[in-house]
Structure formats: structure tokens, C-alpha cells
Amino acid sequence: MTELRREPVTRMWVVVTTDHPRGPADYLPFKPPYQPQKAVGPCPFCPGNEGMTPEETLSVPGEGGKWSVRVIPNKFPFFHIEGEFDRRPEGMYDLMEAIGAHEIVVEAPEHEQNFAVMEHRQIERVLLAYRERLIDLEKDRRFQQFLILKNYPGVFLRHPHSHLMAMPVIPKRIDEEIWGTLDYYERKERCIFCDIIKEEMGEKRRVIMETVHFLVFSPFASRYPFEAWIIPKSHSPDFHRIREEEMEDLSIALQSLSSRFYKLLSDPPYSYAFHTSPIQSRFHRAEYHWHIEARLRIGLREGFEWGTGFFVNPTPPERAAAYLREVG
Ligand SMILES: [Zn+2]
Ligand SMILES: [Zn+2]
Ligand SMILES: [Zn+2]
């Protein structure tokens, strides 16, 4: 059987196949063949090669006076910090300078590292670096939206790192989530994400794990096999306002989910995206509820999605959650 499931926030329909559902073994070996790239020349993120990168915007000290996390401007950014902020028409089209910040967070001094095997304390240092940089970037009134993105392994460089961006516009996916959040709030006077948390904690079938402050679950209308969300249990629109006591808990949740992916699918490629409210009082939405979306870069059917706007997921989220729960 095939089900059409509707994602409650964005109202996007997802095709979930429940007949012959695919389990972890069906994705091995990964297609396209997953191969770690060989380093070409010295790695600019390794200790000793700091001179190869622009000057850091933040360095988190580790043991023996050495750095444990380092934040640097991206040499090849999508967004540039300098420039005129003007929006202008080109015929019927809108165009603007890609003003923004695009920084790289080097997550550890070791070249071969992975959230799956990292100490959760080190992940906590990475989270602290994100928070500190975002608090600083928030002062720039030109920016509307933050996005933190992590690809494992990195596309060009294997050394573990993530991308931290401040953008002059709100990306479509966030915009759709905000629209859905406000619409739901208008009708029910409740946060849709808080309702999802309540529903999932009661239902339990899609829960992967939980900590005191965070829930990790497979969303009802998962677009991708083994898609997972990490969400704070108490309502908050902004990741960078995360409370001290939530910080360690989040590092534990991230470590645990990465380690489950690692064990279940033998070190698969994955991505994490942090979704947080737009910034500046004009765009900020207190009704929004920040969260992290995680997906594995396996079993893609981009062609179908590209052509129709429908995602097809051959691994029902209830099964995905059960696999991820048991492997923990
Ligand atoms: Zn390196
Ligand atoms: Zn909420
Ligand atoms: Zn989201």
C-alpha cells in the first residue's frame, strides 16, 4: 500500500510506501557509491595550517592553550559581508546583492572526526561557538535569517566542519514553516510544534529517544528515509537563546542520533539543518519553535521530487524510528 501523508506545518504531501518497506539493509551499499575523498594537499583546517585560512572570528580554547573549535570566514562564501544592501528590479525579476555572513565552524582539531564518535562535551563546545557567533551577528541589522548547516562528510573537505550563515532574506522552507505556524496559531492559539511534541510523546511509535529537554523523533510525514528531528520540549523561537541547562542535553541528543545513524547504516553521509526564527523585531516570530532537521543522504529520488514536488519515502517513519531506537 501507499499512503499520502500531510506534513502538518508546511502542509506538504509525502508519499510513504508501506508495502515492501525498505529497511537499513536495502540502502547498503550506498548509491551513489559513498567514498570518502582523499585529501588533496595539506588540510587548511588542521592545527598548524591556520595561516591558510582567513583570520578567525572565534576560537574556543581547549587543553594546553590549543584551540578546540575554530570559526573562520568562508573563503568561498555564498554571502559577502561587505557591499551595498539594495534590492532592485531587473525587468519583472527581483535581484539583490548577496549580503550576509558565511562562516565555517571547524568542529575539532582532529582531521578524522565524527559526531557519532565524538565526546558530547566537544559537541557542546561547537554549540557554544554557534551561539556566540549568532549573538554577535544579530547586531547587524541587514540580516534577517540565520542558518546552520552541517554536511557529513564535507563536500570539499573531510575535516569536520559546519556552515554558519546570516542571510538578507528568509529561505523558502523557513518561510513555509512560519506561514504554517502562524496559520495554526490563529486558529487554535497554540504552537503547532508544541502540539506535535505532545502528540509524538503520547503516541511513542515515532520517538527515537528523549532527554530531559529534547525530543528526537521521526516526523509523521518524513520526506526522507530515516529523517529525524531534534526539538526542544519547551517553547522557544530562537536557537541562539538556548538556556545553559539545555546546552549539554542538546549535545547528548546530537551525539546519540549521529551514533545511531552510524551504527544502523555503517557511517552514512548525513546533513543537519538548524531551523530558527528570523531575527530583528520586524521579522522575528515568537510563535515559531526552533528545531534541528536531520536527513541521511541516501536513497534519493530527486528526479521525481523535482518533477512533481512530491517526496517519496520507501521507509515508513514508524519503522525508521524503531530501527533507530533499537540500535542505540
Ligand atoms: Zn584537517
Ligand atoms: Zn512551541
Ligand atoms: Zn524545519
CSV table of C-alpha atoms and ligand atoms in Angstrom, one decimal:
chain,number,residue,atom,x,y,z
A,1,MET,CA,0.0,0.0,0.0
A,2,THR,CA,1.0,3.6,-0.5
A,3,GLU,CA,-0.1,6.4,1.8
A,4,LEU,CA,-0.3,10.1,1.2
A,5,ARG,CA,0.7,11.8,4.4
A,6,ARG,CA,0.5,15.5,5.0
A,7,GLU,CA,3.2,17.3,6.9
A,8,PRO,CA,1.1,19.5,9.3
A,9,VAL,CA,3.3,22.6,9.4
A,10,THR,CA,4.0,23.2,5.7
A,11,ARG,CA,1.1,21.0,4.5
A,12,MET,CA,3.3,19.3,2.0
A,13,TRP,CA,2.1,15.9,0.9
A,14,VAL,CA,4.5,13.0,1.1
A,15,VAL,CA,4.2,9.6,-0.5
A,16,VAL,CA,5.0,6.9,2.1
A,17,THR,CA,5.2,3.3,0.8
A,18,THR,CA,4.1,0.8,3.4
A,19,ASP,CA,4.2,-2.3,1.0
A,20,HIS,CA,7.7,-3.8,0.9
A,21,PRO,CA,9.1,-1.1,3.1
A,22,ARG,CA,12.8,-0.6,2.9
A,23,GLY,CA,15.0,-1.4,5.9
A,24,PRO,CA,18.6,-0.3,6.5
A,25,ALA,CA,20.0,-3.3,4.5
A,26,ASP,CA,18.2,-2.0,1.4
A,27,TYR,CA,20.4,1.1,1.4
A,28,LEU,CA,23.7,-0.7,1.6
A,29,PRO,CA,25.9,-0.2,-0.2
A,30,PHE,CA,25.0,3.5,-0.7
A,31,LYS,CA,24.1,4.7,-4.1
A,32,PRO,CA,25.8,6.7,-5.5
A,33,PRO,CA,28.8,4.8,-4.0
A,34,TYR,CA,29.8,6.5,-0.9
A,35,GLN,CA,33.5,7.1,-0.8
A,36,PRO,CA,35.5,9.4,1.5
A,37,GLN,CA,37.6,11.7,-0.6
A,38,LYS,CA,41.3,11.7,-0.4
A,39,ALA,CA,42.9,14.9,0.8
A,40,VAL,CA,44.5,16.9,-1.9
A,41,GLY,CA,47.4,18.7,-0.4
A,42,PRO,CA,47.5,19.9,3.3
A,43,CYS,CA,44.2,20.5,5.1
A,44,PRO,CA,43.6,24.2,5.9
A,45,PHE,CA,41.5,23.2,9.0
A,46,CYS,CA,44.2,21.1,10.7
A,47,PRO,CA,46.2,22.6,13.5
A,48,GLY,CA,49.5,24.2,12.3
A,49,ASN,CA,47.8,25.3,9.0
A,50,GLU,CA,45.9,28.3,10.5
A,51,GLY,CA,47.8,30.6,8.1
A,52,MET,CA,46.0,29.0,5.1
A,53,THR,CA,42.6,30.4,6.3
A,54,PRO,CA,41.3,34.0,6.9
A,55,GLU,CA,41.7,35.3,10.4
A,56,GLU,CA,39.3,33.6,12.8
A,57,THR,CA,36.2,35.3,14.2
A,58,LEU,CA,36.1,33.0,17.3
A,59,SER,CA,38.3,30.4,18.9
A,60,VAL,CA,37.2,28.1,21.7
A,61,PRO,CA,40.2,27.2,23.8
A,62,GLY,CA,40.9,23.5,24.6
A,63,GLU,CA,43.6,21.8,26.5
A,64,GLY,CA,47.2,23.1,26.6
A,65,GLY,CA,46.4,26.5,25.2
A,66,LYS,CA,45.4,25.0,21.8
A,67,TRP,CA,42.1,25.6,20.2
A,68,SER,CA,39.3,23.0,20.3
A,69,VAL,CA,36.8,24.8,18.0
A,70,ARG,CA,37.7,27.5,15.5
A,71,VAL,CA,35.4,29.8,13.5
A,72,ILE,CA,36.6,31.4,10.3
A,73,PRO,CA,35.1,33.4,7.4
A,74,ASN,CA,34.4,31.1,4.4
A,75,LYS,CA,36.9,31.7,1.6
A,76,PHE,CA,34.2,30.9,-1.0
A,77,PRO,CA,31.1,32.3,0.6
A,78,PHE,CA,27.5,32.3,-0.8
A,79,PHE,CA,27.1,35.6,1.0
A,80,HIS,CA,29.5,38.5,1.4
A,81,ILE,CA,29.7,40.7,4.5
A,82,GLU,CA,30.7,43.9,2.6
A,83,GLY,CA,28.6,45.6,0.0
A,84,GLU,CA,25.5,47.8,-0.6
A,85,PHE,CA,22.2,46.5,0.6
A,86,ASP,CA,19.9,47.3,-2.3
A,87,ARG,CA,17.0,45.4,-3.8
A,88,ARG,CA,16.4,46.3,-7.4
A,89,PRO,CA,14.2,45.1,-10.2
A,90,GLU,CA,15.6,43.6,-13.4
A,91,GLY,CA,12.6,43.6,-15.7
A,92,MET,CA,9.9,41.7,-13.7
A,93,TYR,CA,12.5,39.9,-11.6
A,94,ASP,CA,13.8,40.8,-8.1
A,95,LEU,CA,17.5,41.0,-7.5
A,96,MET,CA,19.7,41.9,-4.6
A,97,GLU,CA,23.4,41.8,-3.6
A,98,ALA,CA,24.1,38.6,-1.6
A,99,ILE,CA,25.0,40.4,1.5
A,100,GLY,CA,25.4,38.2,4.6
A,101,ALA,CA,27.9,36.3,6.6
A,102,HIS,CA,29.1,32.8,5.8
A,103,GLU,CA,31.5,31.3,8.3
A,104,ILE,CA,33.0,27.9,8.8
A,105,VAL,CA,33.0,26.2,12.2
A,106,VAL,CA,35.9,23.8,12.5
A,107,GLU,CA,34.4,21.3,14.9
A,108,ALA,CA,37.6,19.7,16.2
A,109,PRO,CA,41.4,19.8,15.8
A,110,GLU,CA,41.4,16.1,14.6
A,111,HIS,CA,41.1,15.6,10.8
A,112,GLU,CA,39.2,12.4,11.2
A,113,GLN,CA,36.3,13.1,13.5
A,114,ASN,CA,32.6,12.5,13.5
A,115,PHE,CA,29.7,13.5,15.8
A,116,ALA,CA,29.0,9.7,16.1
A,117,VAL,CA,32.2,9.0,18.0
A,118,MET,CA,32.9,12.5,19.4
A,119,GLU,CA,32.7,13.2,23.1
A,120,HIS,CA,29.5,15.0,23.7
A,121,ARG,CA,31.5,17.7,25.6
A,122,GLN,CA,33.2,18.6,22.3
A,123,ILE,CA,29.8,18.9,20.5
A,124,GLU,CA,28.8,21.2,23.3
A,125,ARG,CA,31.8,23.4,22.5
A,126,VAL,CA,30.6,23.5,18.9
A,127,LEU,CA,27.1,24.6,20.0
A,128,LEU,CA,28.6,27.3,22.3
A,129,ALA,CA,30.6,28.6,19.3
A,130,TYR,CA,27.4,28.7,17.1
A,131,ARG,CA,25.6,30.6,19.8
A,132,GLU,CA,28.3,33.1,20.4
A,133,ARG,CA,28.7,33.9,16.7
A,134,LEU,CA,25.0,34.2,16.2
A,135,ILE,CA,24.6,36.6,19.2
A,136,ASP,CA,27.4,38.7,17.6
A,137,LEU,CA,25.9,38.6,14.1
A,138,GLU,CA,22.4,39.5,15.3
A,139,LYS,CA,23.8,43.1,15.9
A,140,ASP,CA,24.0,43.6,12.1
A,141,ARG,CA,20.6,45.0,11.1
A,142,ARG,CA,20.9,43.9,7.5
A,143,PHE,CA,20.4,40.2,8.3
A,144,GLN,CA,17.0,38.6,8.5
A,145,GLN,CA,17.8,34.9,9.0
A,146,PHE,CA,20.4,32.5,10.5
A,147,LEU,CA,21.0,29.1,9.1
A,148,ILE,CA,23.4,26.4,10.5
A,149,LEU,CA,24.1,23.6,8.1
A,150,LYS,CA,26.3,20.6,8.6
A,151,ASN,CA,27.2,18.0,5.9
A,152,TYR,CA,29.0,14.9,6.9
A,153,PRO,CA,31.3,14.2,5.3
A,154,GLY,CA,32.0,17.7,4.0
A,155,VAL,CA,31.6,18.2,0.2
A,156,PHE,CA,35.1,19.6,-0.4
A,157,LEU,CA,36.9,18.9,2.8
A,158,ARG,CA,36.7,15.9,5.1
A,159,HIS,CA,37.9,17.7,8.2
A,160,PRO,CA,34.7,18.0,10.4
A,161,HIS,CA,33.1,21.4,10.0
A,162,SER,CA,29.7,23.2,9.7
A,163,HIS,CA,28.4,26.3,7.9
A,164,LEU,CA,27.0,29.2,9.7
A,165,MET,CA,25.1,31.7,7.6
A,166,ALA,CA,23.4,35.0,8.2
A,167,MET,CA,21.2,35.9,5.2
A,168,PRO,CA,19.4,39.1,4.0
A,169,VAL,CA,16.3,37.1,3.1
A,170,ILE,CA,14.2,34.3,4.6
A,171,PRO,CA,14.7,30.9,2.8
A,172,LYS,CA,11.6,29.3,1.3
A,173,ARG,CA,11.5,26.3,3.6
A,174,ILE,CA,11.6,28.5,6.8
A,175,ASP,CA,9.1,30.9,5.2
A,176,GLU,CA,6.6,28.0,4.6
A,177,GLU,CA,7.1,26.8,8.2
A,178,ILE,CA,6.4,30.2,9.6
A,179,TRP,CA,3.3,30.6,7.4
A,180,GLY,CA,2.0,27.2,8.7
A,181,THR,CA,2.9,28.1,12.3
A,182,LEU,CA,1.1,31.5,12.2
A,183,ASP,CA,-2.0,30.0,10.5
A,184,TYR,CA,-2.3,27.2,13.1
A,185,TYR,CA,-1.8,29.7,15.9
A,186,GLU,CA,-4.5,31.9,14.5
A,187,ARG,CA,-7.0,29.0,14.5
A,188,LYS,CA,-6.0,27.3,17.8
A,189,GLU,CA,-4.0,29.8,19.8
A,190,ARG,CA,-1.4,27.1,20.3
A,191,CYS,CA,2.1,26.4,18.8
A,192,ILE,CA,1.9,23.6,16.2
A,193,PHE,CA,5.3,22.3,17.1
A,194,CYS,CA,4.3,22.1,20.8
A,195,ASP,CA,1.3,20.1,19.7
A,196,ILE,CA,3.4,17.8,17.6
A,197,ILE,CA,5.7,17.2,20.6
A,198,LYS,CA,2.7,16.3,22.8
A,199,GLU,CA,1.2,14.0,20.1
A,200,GLU,CA,4.5,12.2,19.5
A,201,MET,CA,5.2,11.7,23.2
A,202,GLY,CA,1.8,10.3,23.7
A,203,GLU,CA,1.9,8.1,20.5
A,204,LYS,CA,5.5,7.0,21.1
A,205,ARG,CA,5.8,4.9,17.8
A,206,ARG,CA,7.9,7.6,16.1
A,207,VAL,CA,10.0,8.6,19.2
A,208,ILE,CA,13.7,7.7,18.7
A,209,MET,CA,15.0,9.0,22.1
A,210,GLU,CA,14.5,11.8,24.5
A,211,THR,CA,16.5,13.7,27.1
A,212,VAL,CA,15.1,16.0,29.8
A,213,HIS,CA,14.9,19.0,27.5
A,214,PHE,CA,14.8,17.5,23.9
A,215,LEU,CA,12.7,15.1,21.9
A,216,VAL,CA,14.2,13.2,18.9
A,217,PHE,CA,11.7,11.6,16.6
A,218,SER,CA,10.8,10.6,13.0
A,219,PRO,CA,8.3,13.0,11.7
A,220,PHE,CA,4.9,11.6,10.6
A,221,ALA,CA,5.3,12.8,7.0
A,222,SER,CA,9.1,12.1,6.8
A,223,ARG,CA,10.3,13.2,3.3
A,224,TYR,CA,13.4,11.1,3.5
A,225,PRO,CA,14.2,7.6,4.8
A,226,PHE,CA,15.3,7.9,8.5
A,227,GLU,CA,14.6,11.6,8.6
A,228,ALA,CA,14.8,12.8,12.2
A,229,TRP,CA,14.0,16.0,14.1
A,230,ILE,CA,15.5,17.2,17.4
A,231,ILE,CA,13.2,19.7,19.1
A,232,PRO,CA,13.3,21.5,22.5
A,233,LYS,CA,10.4,20.4,24.7
A,234,SER,CA,9.8,23.9,26.0
A,235,HIS,CA,8.7,26.5,23.5
A,236,SER,CA,11.4,28.8,22.2
A,237,PRO,CA,11.7,30.5,18.8
A,238,ASP,CA,15.4,31.0,18.8
A,239,PHE,CA,18.3,28.6,18.9
A,240,HIS,CA,20.7,31.3,20.0
A,241,ARG,CA,18.6,31.9,23.1
A,242,ILE,CA,19.1,28.3,24.2
A,243,ARG,CA,19.4,28.1,28.0
A,244,GLU,CA,22.5,26.8,29.8
A,245,GLU,CA,20.9,23.7,31.1
A,246,GLU,CA,19.6,22.8,27.6
A,247,MET,CA,23.1,23.0,26.0
A,248,GLU,CA,24.6,19.8,27.4
A,249,ASP,CA,21.3,18.0,26.7
A,250,LEU,CA,21.3,19.0,23.1
A,251,SER,CA,24.9,17.9,22.7
A,252,ILE,CA,23.8,14.5,24.1
A,253,ALA,CA,20.9,14.3,21.7
A,254,LEU,CA,23.1,15.2,18.7
A,255,GLN,CA,25.7,12.7,19.7
A,256,SER,CA,23.2,9.9,20.2
A,257,LEU,CA,21.4,10.5,16.9
A,258,SER,CA,24.6,10.6,14.9
A,259,SER,CA,25.8,7.4,16.6
A,260,ARG,CA,22.5,5.7,15.8
A,261,PHE,CA,22.9,6.6,12.1
A,262,TYR,CA,26.5,5.4,12.2
A,263,LYS,CA,25.7,2.0,13.7
A,264,LEU,CA,22.5,1.4,11.7
A,265,LEU,CA,23.8,2.3,8.3
A,266,SER,CA,27.6,1.9,8.6
A,267,ASP,CA,28.7,5.5,8.7
A,268,PRO,CA,26.3,7.0,6.2
A,269,PRO,CA,26.5,10.6,4.8
A,270,TYR,CA,24.1,12.9,6.6
A,271,SER,CA,23.1,16.6,6.9
A,272,TYR,CA,21.8,18.6,9.8
A,273,ALA,CA,19.9,22.0,9.4
A,274,PHE,CA,19.0,24.2,12.3
A,275,HIS,CA,15.7,26.0,11.7
A,276,THR,CA,15.2,29.1,13.9
A,277,SER,CA,13.0,32.2,13.8
A,278,PRO,CA,14.0,35.1,11.6
A,279,ILE,CA,15.8,37.8,13.6
A,280,GLN,CA,15.2,41.6,14.0
A,281,SER,CA,12.0,42.7,15.6
A,282,ARG,CA,10.3,43.2,12.2
A,283,PHE,CA,10.7,39.6,11.1
A,284,HIS,CA,11.0,37.7,14.5
A,285,ARG,CA,8.2,35.3,15.2
A,286,ALA,CA,7.6,34.4,18.8
A,287,GLU,CA,5.1,31.7,17.7
A,288,TYR,CA,7.8,29.8,15.9
A,289,HIS,CA,9.6,26.9,17.6
A,290,TRP,CA,13.2,26.2,16.7
A,291,HIS,CA,14.4,22.7,15.8
A,292,ILE,CA,17.0,20.7,14.0
A,293,GLU,CA,16.2,18.6,10.9
A,294,ALA,CA,18.4,15.6,10.1
A,295,ARG,CA,18.5,13.6,7.0
A,296,LEU,CA,20.6,10.9,5.5
A,297,ARG,CA,21.9,11.5,2.0
A,298,ILE,CA,20.8,8.0,0.8
A,299,GLY,CA,18.1,6.5,-1.4
A,300,LEU,CA,17.4,9.8,-3.2
A,301,ARG,CA,14.8,10.1,-5.9
A,302,GLU,CA,15.4,13.7,-6.6
A,303,GLY,CA,14.1,13.4,-10.2
A,304,PHE,CA,10.6,12.5,-9.0
A,305,GLU,CA,10.6,15.2,-6.3
A,306,TRP,CA,12.0,17.7,-8.8
A,307,GLY,CA,9.3,16.9,-11.3
A,308,THR,CA,6.3,16.7,-9.1
A,309,GLY,CA,7.0,18.4,-5.8
A,310,PHE,CA,6.2,15.1,-4.1
A,311,PHE,CA,8.7,13.3,-1.9
A,312,VAL,CA,8.5,9.5,-2.0
A,313,ASN,CA,9.7,7.8,1.2
A,314,PRO,CA,10.0,4.0,1.0
A,315,THR,CA,10.8,3.7,4.7
A,316,PRO,CA,7.8,4.4,6.9
A,317,PRO,CA,8.8,6.7,9.8
A,318,GLU,CA,7.4,4.2,12.4
A,319,ARG,CA,9.8,1.6,11.2
A,320,ALA,CA,12.7,4.1,10.9
A,321,ALA,CA,12.1,5.1,14.5
A,322,ALA,CA,12.0,1.5,15.7
A,323,TYR,CA,15.3,0.7,13.9
A,324,LEU,CA,17.0,3.9,15.3
A,325,ARG,CA,15.6,3.2,18.8
A,326,GLU,CA,16.8,-0.3,19.0
A,327,VAL,CA,20.3,0.4,17.6
A,328,GLY,CA,21.0,3.0,20.4
B,1,ZN,ZN,42.3,18.5,8.6
B,2,ZN,ZN,6.2,25.6,20.6
B,3,ZN,ZN,12.0,22.9,10.0
